[in-house]
Amino acid sequence: MHSALQPLARVRVAVDCMGGDHGPSVTLPACKTFLDAHPQADLVLVGTAEALAPARGWPRTTLVAATEVVAMDDAVEVALRKKRDSSMRVAIAQLKPGEGGRAAADVCVSAGNTGALMALARYVLKTFDGIDRPAIAALLPNQKGGFTKVLDLGANVDCSAEHLLQFAVMGSALVSALDGNDEPSVGLLNIGEETIKGSEVIKRAGELLRDAGAAGQINFHGNVEGNDIFKGTTDLVVCDGFVGNVALKTSEGLAGMLGQIIKDEFTRTPLSKLAALVAMPVLNRFKARLDHRRYSGGALLGLRGLVFKAHGSSDAFAFERALARAYDAARNRLLDRVHDRIRNTLAGAAGASGELDITLTVAAQPPAKAA
Amino acid sequence: MHSALQPLARVRVAVDCMGGDHGPSVTLPACKTFLDAHPQADLVLVGTAEALAPARGWPRTTLVAATEVVAMDDAVEVALRKKRDSSMRVAIAQLKPGEGGRAAADVCVSAGNTGALMALARYVLKTFDGIDRPAIAALLPNQKGGFTKVLDLGANVDCSAEHLLQFAVMGSALVSALDGNDEPSVGLLNIGEETIKGSEVIKRAGELLRDAGAAGQINFHGNVEGNDIFKGTTDLVVCDGFVGNVALKTSEGLAGMLGQIIKDEFTRTPLSKLAALVAMPVLNRFKARLDHRRYSGGALLGLRGLVFKAHGSSDAFAFERALARAYDAARNRLLDRVHDRIRNTLAGAAGASGELDITLTVAAQPPAKAA
């Protein structure tokens, strides 16, 4: 359904240069590397005039000054109401169409405070019709050597079945934009494969997803379990933000513990230190394959503008990876894909079940046009 | 509050010898090893007469014949209504007081089908007054070198705040019986440390747990996140069965992937195979520290009898570990500890909030007696 979408010829990336634990000392070098590697990219760098000074004279680069910075520990309220000229907000605002109907950038990247980013993006850009809550999708490495996309990892707790359907639709668009796979398989995270398993919300979500699958709107695989994320059983795993957060943090905790134990064991005795020396190249490859910087950050989906979140602790390599992913997504027109899928799926689902709790402006269009 | 409880002089362990993927070929050798190592243990072995033949003549061992076996894939209904003389059911029934008021065993262990075990245990033993749903607690290894106890890992989806309080109370009793720590710290699994985080149920559970903490009934640490399980931030982590299951399965999936990657990398080239040879002792120690057989299985809590579940895929070592843990728990009178804690906490909480949705026979006692 999306193969007709032509990639963008040029991609304009707005960057919140002040975000993240390290700010411009990390974001600027990353931007430079990214710029050199992507001749079809233009950059819109946002930050304090002083911080942006080193980028003066860069090719294909526009500098936009902002006077304030959202701190990593600022409350959402502070970011929303007090710091009205923050680099984060100004960077997001680059995605809003101006007077000529055209925005200054196609995608925005920030390593700042997630809560503030989500709130500001939602406030400045608004959600698509049909989407109640934006979601955050992340990429987790899987045993097949690829990445399983998981959403929601934002703070969407108390999700309804309809929200989970929305996540499935938006996530499918993400996979198609990033991997060129137009029929990504979707798994519903549950405590067993059988359809009778799970909470009431999950069982109802299973019904909605099955209906959407039967209607050809998504490629629904069925229920998956926690271990399927790392097995790569499906391209996409959908869950509420609470469960997604616990799964992600638990994985981080386990990976941290395993790393610590490997380190302990290889430094315990002179002999094991020797073994470490011999095993070093292998251990380094192991580390590289798990390098979280390769998949750091995530996409905010459901907004009328494309925002990517880089990990707060990003170094220049991780931030450059986030820029590259944002570039790919924008180039492959993720926003149009999300929009198309929302329109098609929600129009279809509303027709099929009549129960969708979503008020649509899209639905005001003639159904023939929507389908 | 429990230091007055004397350990049992002798512990009688009932074993469902037919349960698990391997049945008697694994359970009987494990029982023999366990028996030899625990002179104060008596065994009650339950199984078909034929399967138990090799155990004839063992010291301190009673054989109890059962004619049926619950298969690993039997539906709960089959276990409950069709196979009324299954080894699993007969083993559980050893915990019911007979005519003289004394049961034939102090604790029961099975590696059979979890759903069937939970249903049969609940049907045969009933839950304690004040407990709506039995829970399954498991031990996960942590970075401190100990084990974090996590519950619920059963299928208690759609838990209320009151259920989470019950889990905290029962789990505290478990830690005190297994580790001799009478004031185990309790964490509530959430998506952030702040009390304002989480779903409505979790926020309400946080209030109940704080109240119970303030009343000295549990040692409430506050919210913890997924990574705290493996950090060992608290002795006990409480969550609903859905979230617990996802956290556990996700960890298993990640551990499986990491193991696979280590194997891949160490066998990729002749040089890396050589490195593997040198690193082998270190890698083996690493593997041993993570050996899931050491912490396989879990405790069913909230029932009027002590049931331990060994992992279905247990080998003799894993099953012997489960027997030893069940023995320790029974010896340290886990059942009495759970019962005491339930009585104390629920009496207190009911008095404090008046909102507990639990019907209590205990509450029919004079409050002075209950407190």
GROMACS .gro file of N, CA and C in nm, chain B residues 198-320:
model
  369
  569GLY      N    1   0.318   0.545   3.738
  569GLY     CA    2   0.250   0.417   3.728
  569GLY      C    3   0.101   0.424   3.704
  570SER      N    4   0.043   0.308   3.689
  570SER     CA    5  -0.100   0.297   3.665
  570SER      C    6  -0.177   0.328   3.793
  571GLU      N    7  -0.306   0.339   3.781
  571GLU     CA    8  -0.388   0.368   3.899
  571GLU      C    9  -0.374   0.259   4.004
  572VAL      N   10  -0.374   0.133   3.958
  572VAL     CA   11  -0.362   0.021   4.052
  572VAL      C   12  -0.229   0.027   4.126
  573ILE      N   13  -0.122   0.059   4.052
  573ILE     CA   14   0.010   0.062   4.114
  573ILE      C   15   0.021   0.177   4.214
  574LYS      N   16  -0.036   0.291   4.179
  574LYS     CA   17  -0.030   0.405   4.272
  574LYS      C   18  -0.104   0.372   4.401
  575ARG      N   19  -0.219   0.308   4.384
  575ARG     CA   20  -0.298   0.270   4.502
  575ARG      C   21  -0.223   0.162   4.583
  576ALA      N   22  -0.160   0.069   4.512
  576ALA     CA   23  -0.082  -0.034   4.582
  576ALA      C   24   0.032   0.032   4.660
  577GLY      N   25   0.093   0.134   4.599
  577GLY     CA   26   0.199   0.207   4.669
  577GLY      C   27   0.149   0.265   4.801
  578GLU      N   28   0.029   0.318   4.798
  578GLU     CA   29  -0.029   0.373   4.923
  578GLU      C   30  -0.047   0.263   5.028
  579LEU      N   31  -0.105   0.150   4.985
  579LEU     CA   32  -0.128   0.040   5.079
  579LEU      C   33   0.003  -0.011   5.137
  580LEU      N   34   0.104  -0.022   5.051
  580LEU     CA   35   0.233  -0.075   5.096
  580LEU      C   36   0.301   0.026   5.190
  581ARG      N   37   0.287   0.155   5.159
  581ARG     CA   38   0.344   0.256   5.249
  581ARG      C   39   0.276   0.252   5.385
  582ASP      N   40   0.144   0.237   5.382
  582ASP     CA   41   0.071   0.226   5.509
  582ASP      C   42   0.118   0.104   5.590
  583ALA      N   43   0.132  -0.008   5.519
  583ALA     CA   44   0.176  -0.130   5.587
  583ALA      C   45   0.318  -0.113   5.639
  584GLY      N   46   0.399  -0.040   5.564
  584GLY     CA   47   0.535  -0.012   5.608
  584GLY      C   48   0.536   0.076   5.732
  585ALA      N   49   0.453   0.181   5.727
  585ALA     CA   50   0.446   0.273   5.841
  585ALA      C   51   0.398   0.201   5.966
  586ALA      N   52   0.313   0.100   5.946
  586ALA     CA   53   0.260   0.025   6.060
  586ALA      C   54   0.356  -0.085   6.105
  587GLY      N   55   0.474  -0.092   6.039
  587GLY     CA   56   0.574  -0.191   6.079
  587GLY      C   57   0.542  -0.333   6.038
  588GLN      N   58   0.447  -0.346   5.943
  588GLN     CA   59   0.408  -0.482   5.903
  588GLN      C   60   0.495  -0.539   5.793
  589ILE      N   61   0.545  -0.449   5.710
  589ILE     CA   62   0.645  -0.490   5.610
  589ILE      C   63   0.752  -0.381   5.608
  590ASN      N   64   0.866  -0.414   5.546
  590ASN     CA   65   0.975  -0.317   5.532
  590ASN      C   66   0.971  -0.264   5.389
  591PHE      N   67   0.888  -0.161   5.368
  591PHE     CA   68   0.865  -0.113   5.231
  591PHE      C   69   0.971  -0.013   5.188
  592HIS      N   70   1.041  -0.049   5.079
  592HIS     CA   71   1.150   0.035   5.026
  592HIS      C   72   1.094   0.145   4.937
  593GLY      N   73   0.988   0.116   4.863
  593GLY     CA   74   0.932   0.210   4.767
  593GLY      C   75   0.927   0.147   4.629
  594ASN      N   76   0.909   0.230   4.527
  594ASN     CA   77   0.907   0.180   4.390
  594ASN      C   78   1.045   0.133   4.347
  595VAL      N   79   1.048   0.028   4.268
  595VAL     CA   80   1.172  -0.012   4.203
  595VAL      C   81   1.141  -0.029   4.054
  596GLU      N   82   1.248  -0.031   3.973
  596GLU     CA   83   1.230  -0.049   3.829
  596GLU      C   84   1.284  -0.186   3.788
  597GLY      N   85   1.259  -0.221   3.662
  597GLY     CA   86   1.297  -0.354   3.613
  597GLY      C   87   1.443  -0.390   3.640
  598ASN      N   88   1.533  -0.294   3.623
  598ASN     CA   89   1.675  -0.324   3.641
  598ASN      C   90   1.710  -0.353   3.787
  599ASP      N   91   1.624  -0.308   3.880
  599ASP     CA   92   1.652  -0.333   4.022
  599ASP      C   93   1.641  -0.480   4.060
  600ILE      N   94   1.567  -0.558   3.980
  600ILE     CA   95   1.556  -0.702   4.008
  600ILE      C   96   1.696  -0.763   4.009
  601PHE      N   97   1.774  -0.732   3.904
  601PHE     CA   98   1.907  -0.793   3.891
  601PHE      C   99   2.014  -0.717   3.970
  602LYS      N  100   1.984  -0.593   4.003
  602LYS     CA  101   2.076  -0.520   4.091
  602LYS      C  102   2.065  -0.571   4.234
  603GLY      N  103   1.951  -0.627   4.267
  603GLY     CA  104   1.929  -0.671   4.405
  603GLY      C  105   1.902  -0.554   4.498
  604THR      N  106   1.837  -0.450   4.447
  604THR     CA  107   1.807  -0.332   4.527
  604THR      C  108   1.721  -0.366   4.650
  605THR      N  109   1.625  -0.454   4.630
  605THR     CA  110   1.543  -0.499   4.744
  605THR      C  111   1.545  -0.652   4.749
  606ASP      N  112   1.511  -0.705   4.867
  606ASP     CA  113   1.507  -0.851   4.881
  606ASP      C  114   1.391  -0.911   4.803
  607LEU      N  115   1.284  -0.832   4.794
  607LEU     CA  116   1.160  -0.882   4.735
  607LEU      C  117   1.109  -0.779   4.636
  608VAL      N  118   1.059  -0.825   4.522
  608VAL     CA  119   0.996  -0.736   4.425
  608VAL      C  120   0.854  -0.787   4.399
  609VAL      N  121   0.759  -0.697   4.410
  609VAL     CA  122   0.619  -0.734   4.397
  609VAL      C  123   0.562  -0.676   4.267
  610CYS      N  124   0.490  -0.758   4.193
  610CYS     CA  125   0.428  -0.711   4.069
  610CYS      C  126   0.309  -0.800   4.036
  611ASP      N  127   0.228  -0.757   3.938
  611ASP     CA  128   0.119  -0.848   3.901
  611ASP      C  129   0.175  -0.958   3.813
  612GLY      N  130   0.099  -1.066   3.797
  612GLY     CA  131   0.147  -1.184   3.728
  612GLY      C  132   0.178  -1.159   3.582
  613PHE      N  133   0.111  -1.065   3.521
  613PHE     CA  134   0.135  -1.034   3.380
  613PHE      C  135   0.274  -0.973   3.364
  614VAL      N  136   0.297  -0.868   3.441
  614VAL     CA  137   0.425  -0.798   3.435
  614VAL      C  138   0.540  -0.890   3.477
  615GLY      N  139   0.517  -0.968   3.582
  615GLY     CA  140   0.620  -1.060   3.630
  615GLY      C  141   0.656  -1.163   3.524
  616ASN      N  142   0.555  -1.215   3.458
  616ASN     CA  143   0.579  -1.314   3.354
  616ASN      C  144   0.659  -1.254   3.239
  617VAL      N  145   0.621  -1.133   3.198
  617VAL     CA  146   0.693  -1.067   3.088
  617VAL      C  147   0.838  -1.041   3.128
  618ALA      N  148   0.859  -0.993   3.251
  618ALA     CA  149   0.995  -0.965   3.296
  618ALA      C  150   1.079  -1.092   3.297
  619LEU      N  151   1.022  -1.200   3.347
  619LEU     CA  152   1.095  -1.327   3.355
  619LEU      C  153   1.126  -1.381   3.215
  620LYS      N  154   1.026  -1.383   3.130
  620LYS     CA  155   1.045  -1.440   2.996
  620LYS      C  156   1.141  -1.353   2.913
  621THR      N  157   1.130  -1.221   2.930
  621THR     CA  158   1.221  -1.132   2.857
  621THR      C  159   1.365  -1.159   2.900
  622SER      N  160   1.384  -1.177   3.029
  622SER     CA  161   1.518  -1.208   3.080
  622SER      C  162   1.569  -1.339   3.023
  623GLU      N  163   1.482  -1.439   3.021
  623GLU     CA  164   1.523  -1.568   2.966
  623GLU      C  165   1.562  -1.553   2.820
  624GLY      N  166   1.483  -1.472   2.748
  624GLY     CA  167   1.512  -1.451   2.606
  624GLY      C  168   1.645  -1.382   2.585
  625LEU      N  169   1.671  -1.281   2.666
  625LEU     CA  170   1.798  -1.207   2.653
  625LEU      C  171   1.916  -1.298   2.689
  626ALA      N  172   1.901  -1.372   2.799
  626ALA     CA  173   2.008  -1.461   2.841
  626ALA      C  174   2.036  -1.564   2.731
  627GLY      N  175   1.929  -1.615   2.671
  627GLY     CA  176   1.945  -1.712   2.562
  627GLY      C  177   2.019  -1.650   2.444
  628MET      N  178   1.983  -1.528   2.409
  628MET     CA  179   2.048  -1.461   2.296
  628MET      C  180   2.196  -1.437   2.325
  629LEU      N  181   2.225  -1.390   2.447
  629LEU     CA  182   2.364  -1.362   2.483
  629LEU      C  183   2.447  -1.490   2.479
  630GLY      N  184   2.390  -1.598   2.532
  630GLY     CA  185   2.460  -1.727   2.530
  630GLY      C  186   2.490  -1.768   2.386
  631GLN      N  187   2.392  -1.750   2.299
  631GLN     CA  188   2.408  -1.786   2.159
  631GLN      C  189   2.518  -1.703   2.093
  632ILE      N  190   2.517  -1.572   2.124
  632ILE     CA  191   2.618  -1.484   2.063
  632ILE      C  192   2.758  -1.521   2.112
  633ILE      N  193   2.771  -1.547   2.243
  633ILE     CA  194   2.902  -1.589   2.295
  633ILE      C  195   2.950  -1.713   2.222
  634LYS      N  196   2.860  -1.809   2.206
  634LYS     CA  197   2.894  -1.934   2.138
  634LYS      C  198   2.934  -1.905   1.993
  635ASP      N  199   2.853  -1.827   1.923
  635ASP     CA  200   2.884  -1.790   1.784
  635ASP      C  201   3.024  -1.731   1.774
  636GLU      N  202   3.049  -1.633   1.860
  636GLU     CA  203   3.174  -1.558   1.849
  636GLU      C  204   3.295  -1.646   1.881
  637PHE      N  205   3.277  -1.736   1.978
  637PHE     CA  206   3.391  -1.819   2.017
  637PHE      C  207   3.413  -1.937   1.923
  638THR      N  208   3.323  -1.958   1.829
  638THR     CA  209   3.343  -2.070   1.737
  638THR      C  210   3.358  -2.021   1.593
  639ARG      N  211   3.374  -1.889   1.575
  639ARG     CA  212   3.370  -1.832   1.441
  639ARG      C  213   3.493  -1.863   1.358
  640THR      N  214   3.608  -1.855   1.420
  640THR     CA  215   3.733  -1.877   1.346
  640THR      C  216   3.821  -1.973   1.427
  641PRO      N  217   3.920  -2.034   1.363
  641PRO     CA  218   4.013  -2.120   1.439
  641PRO      C  219   4.074  -2.044   1.557
  642LEU      N  220   4.104  -1.915   1.535
  642LEU     CA  221   4.166  -1.837   1.641
  642LEU      C  222   4.070  -1.818   1.758
  643SER      N  223   3.943  -1.791   1.726
  643SER     CA  224   3.849  -1.770   1.836
  643SER      C  225   3.820  -1.902   1.907
  644LYS      N  226   3.832  -2.014   1.833
  644LYS     CA  227   3.816  -2.145   1.900
  644LYS      C  228   3.929  -2.168   1.999
  645LEU      N  229   4.046  -2.122   1.961
  645LEU     CA  230   4.162  -2.133   2.050
  645LEU      C  231   4.139  -2.045   2.174
  646ALA      N  232   4.089  -1.926   2.149
  646ALA     CA  233   4.059  -1.836   2.260
  646ALA      C  234   3.958  -1.901   2.354
  647ALA      N  235   3.860  -1.969   2.296
  647ALA     CA  236   3.757  -2.035   2.377
  647ALA      C  237   3.820  -2.138   2.470
  648LEU      N  238   3.919  -2.209   2.415
  648LEU     CA  239   3.987  -2.313   2.492
  648LEU      C  240   4.053  -2.252   2.616
  649VAL      N  241   4.119  -2.140   2.594
  649VAL     CA  242   4.188  -2.073   2.704
  649VAL      C  243   4.087  -2.014   2.802
  650ALA      N  244   3.980  -1.959   2.744
  650ALA     CA  245   3.883  -1.890   2.828
  650ALA      C  246   3.783  -1.986   2.893
  651MET      N  247   3.789  -2.114   2.853
  651MET     CA  248   3.688  -2.210   2.898
  651MET      C  249   3.662  -2.212   3.049
  652PRO      N  250   3.768  -2.222   3.132
  652PRO     CA  251   3.742  -2.226   3.278
  652PRO      C  252   3.665  -2.102   3.324
  653VAL      N  253   3.701  -1.987   3.268
  653VAL     CA  254   3.634  -1.863   3.308
  653VAL      C  255   3.488  -1.865   3.260
  654LEU      N  256   3.469  -1.907   3.135
  654LEU     CA  257   3.334  -1.912   3.080
  654LEU      C  258   3.247  -2.012   3.157
  655ASN      N  259   3.310  -2.121   3.201
  655ASN     CA  260   3.234  -2.219   3.278
  655ASN      C  261   3.191  -2.164   3.413
  656ARG      N  262   3.282  -2.086   3.475
  656ARG     CA  263   3.243  -2.025   3.603
  656ARG      C  264   3.127  -1.927   3.582
  657PHE      N  265   3.138  -1.852   3.470
  657PHE     CA  266   3.031  -1.758   3.433
  657PHE      C  267   2.898  -1.834   3.420
  658LYS      N  268   2.905  -1.945   3.347
  658LYS     CA  269   2.785  -2.026   3.323
  658LYS      C  270   2.728  -2.079   3.454
  659ALA      N  271   2.819  -2.124   3.542
  659ALA     CA  272   2.774  -2.182   3.668
  659ALA      C  273   2.701  -2.078   3.753
  660ARG      N  274   2.753  -1.954   3.748
  660ARG     CA  275   2.689  -1.850   3.830
  660ARG      C  276   2.549  -1.819   3.781
  661LEU      N  277   2.528  -1.844   3.652
  661LEU     CA  278   2.397  -1.813   3.595
  661LEU      C  279   2.309  -1.936   3.581
  662ASP      N  280   2.363  -2.052   3.622
  662ASP     CA  281   2.290  -2.177   3.601
  662ASP      C  282   2.148  -2.167   3.656
  663HIS      N  283   2.053  -2.168   3.565
  663HIS     CA  284   1.915  -2.148   3.611
  663HIS      C  285   1.865  -2.265   3.694
  664ARG      N  286   1.937  -2.378   3.686
  664ARG     CA  287   1.894  -2.492   3.767
  664ARG      C  288   1.909  -2.462   3.916
  665ARG      N  289   2.002  -2.370   3.946
  665ARG     CA  290   2.023  -2.338   4.087
  665ARG      C  291   1.902  -2.268   4.147
  666TYR      N  292   1.827  -2.198   4.064
  666TYR     CA  293   1.713  -2.125   4.119
  666TYR      C  294   1.583  -2.160   4.048
  667SER      N  295   1.584  -2.276   3.983
  667SER     CA  296   1.465  -2.319   3.909
  667SER      C  297   1.347  -2.338   4.004
  668GLY      N  298   1.231  -2.309   3.953
  668GLY     CA  299   1.109  -2.336   4.030
  668GLY      C  300   1.070  -2.223   4.121
  669GLY      N  301   0.963  -2.245   4.195
  669GLY     CA  302   0.915  -2.138   4.281
  669GLY      C  303   0.820  -2.191   4.387
  670ALA      N  304   0.781  -2.101   4.475
  670ALA     CA  305   0.691  -2.137   4.585
  670ALA      C  306   0.550  -2.088   4.555
  671LEU      N  307   0.454  -2.175   4.577
  671LEU     CA  308   0.314  -2.133   4.569
  671LEU      C  309   0.275  -2.080   4.707
  672LEU      N  310   0.238  -1.955   4.713
  672LEU     CA  311   0.210  -1.892   4.842
  672LEU      C  312   0.063  -1.855   4.856
  673GLY      N  313   0.014  -1.865   4.978
  673GLY     CA  314  -0.124  -1.825   5.005
  673GLY      C  315  -0.216  -1.942   5.027
  674LEU      N  316  -0.161  -2.065   5.013
  674LEU     CA  317  -0.242  -2.186   5.030
  674LEU      C  318  -0.225  -2.242   5.171
  675ARG      N  319  -0.321  -2.322   5.215
  675ARG     CA  320  -0.312  -2.386   5.346
  675ARG      C  321  -0.226  -2.511   5.339
  676GLY      N  322  -0.115  -2.498   5.276
  676GLY     CA  323  -0.022  -2.609   5.261
  676GLY      C  324   0.090  -2.557   5.175
  677LEU      N  325   0.209  -2.615   5.189
  677LEU     CA  326   0.328  -2.562   5.125
  677LEU      C  327   0.360  -2.644   5.000
  678VAL      N  328   0.346  -2.578   4.883
  678VAL     CA  329   0.371  -2.646   4.757
  678VAL      C  330   0.484  -2.575   4.683
  679PHE      N  331   0.581  -2.651   4.637
  679PHE     CA  332   0.689  -2.596   4.555
  679PHE      C  333   0.682  -2.653   4.415
  680LYS      N  334   0.707  -2.564   4.320
  680LYS     CA  335   0.705  -2.602   4.180
  680LYS      C  336   0.848  -2.606   4.130
  681ALA      N  337   0.892  -2.721   4.080
  681ALA     CA  338   1.023  -2.727   4.013
  681ALA      C  339   1.000  -2.703   3.864
  682HIS      N  340   1.101  -2.656   3.796
  682HIS     CA  341   1.089  -2.628   3.653
  682HIS      C  342   1.055  -2.757   3.579
  683GLY      N  343   0.967  -2.748   3.480
  683GLY     CA  344   0.925  -2.866   3.404
  683GLY      C  345   1.043  -2.938   3.339
  684SER      N  346   1.143  -2.861   3.298
  684SER     CA  347   1.256  -2.922   3.228
  684SER      C  348   1.368  -2.962   3.323
  685SER      N  349   1.339  -2.963   3.453
  685SER     CA  350   1.442  -2.994   3.553
  685SER      C  351   1.516  -3.123   3.522
  686ASP      N  352   1.647  -3.118   3.537
  686ASP     CA  353   1.724  -3.242   3.542
  686ASP      C  354   1.739  -3.279   3.690
  687ALA      N  355   1.814  -3.387   3.719
  687ALA     CA  356   1.822  -3.435   3.857
  687ALA      C  357   1.881  -3.328   3.950
  688PHE      N  358   1.978  -3.253   3.901
  688PHE     CA  359   2.039  -3.150   3.985
  688PHE      C  360   1.936  -3.042   4.019
  689ALA      N  361   1.866  -2.994   3.917
  689ALA     CA  362   1.767  -2.888   3.938
  689ALA      C  363   1.656  -2.936   4.031
  690PHE      N  364   1.612  -3.061   4.013
  690PHE     CA  365   1.503  -3.111   4.096
  690PHE      C  366   1.549  -3.129   4.241
  691GLU      N  367   1.672  -3.171   4.257
  691GLU     CA  368   1.727  -3.186   4.392
  691GLU      C  369   1.735  -3.050   4.461
   0.00000   0.00000   0.00000
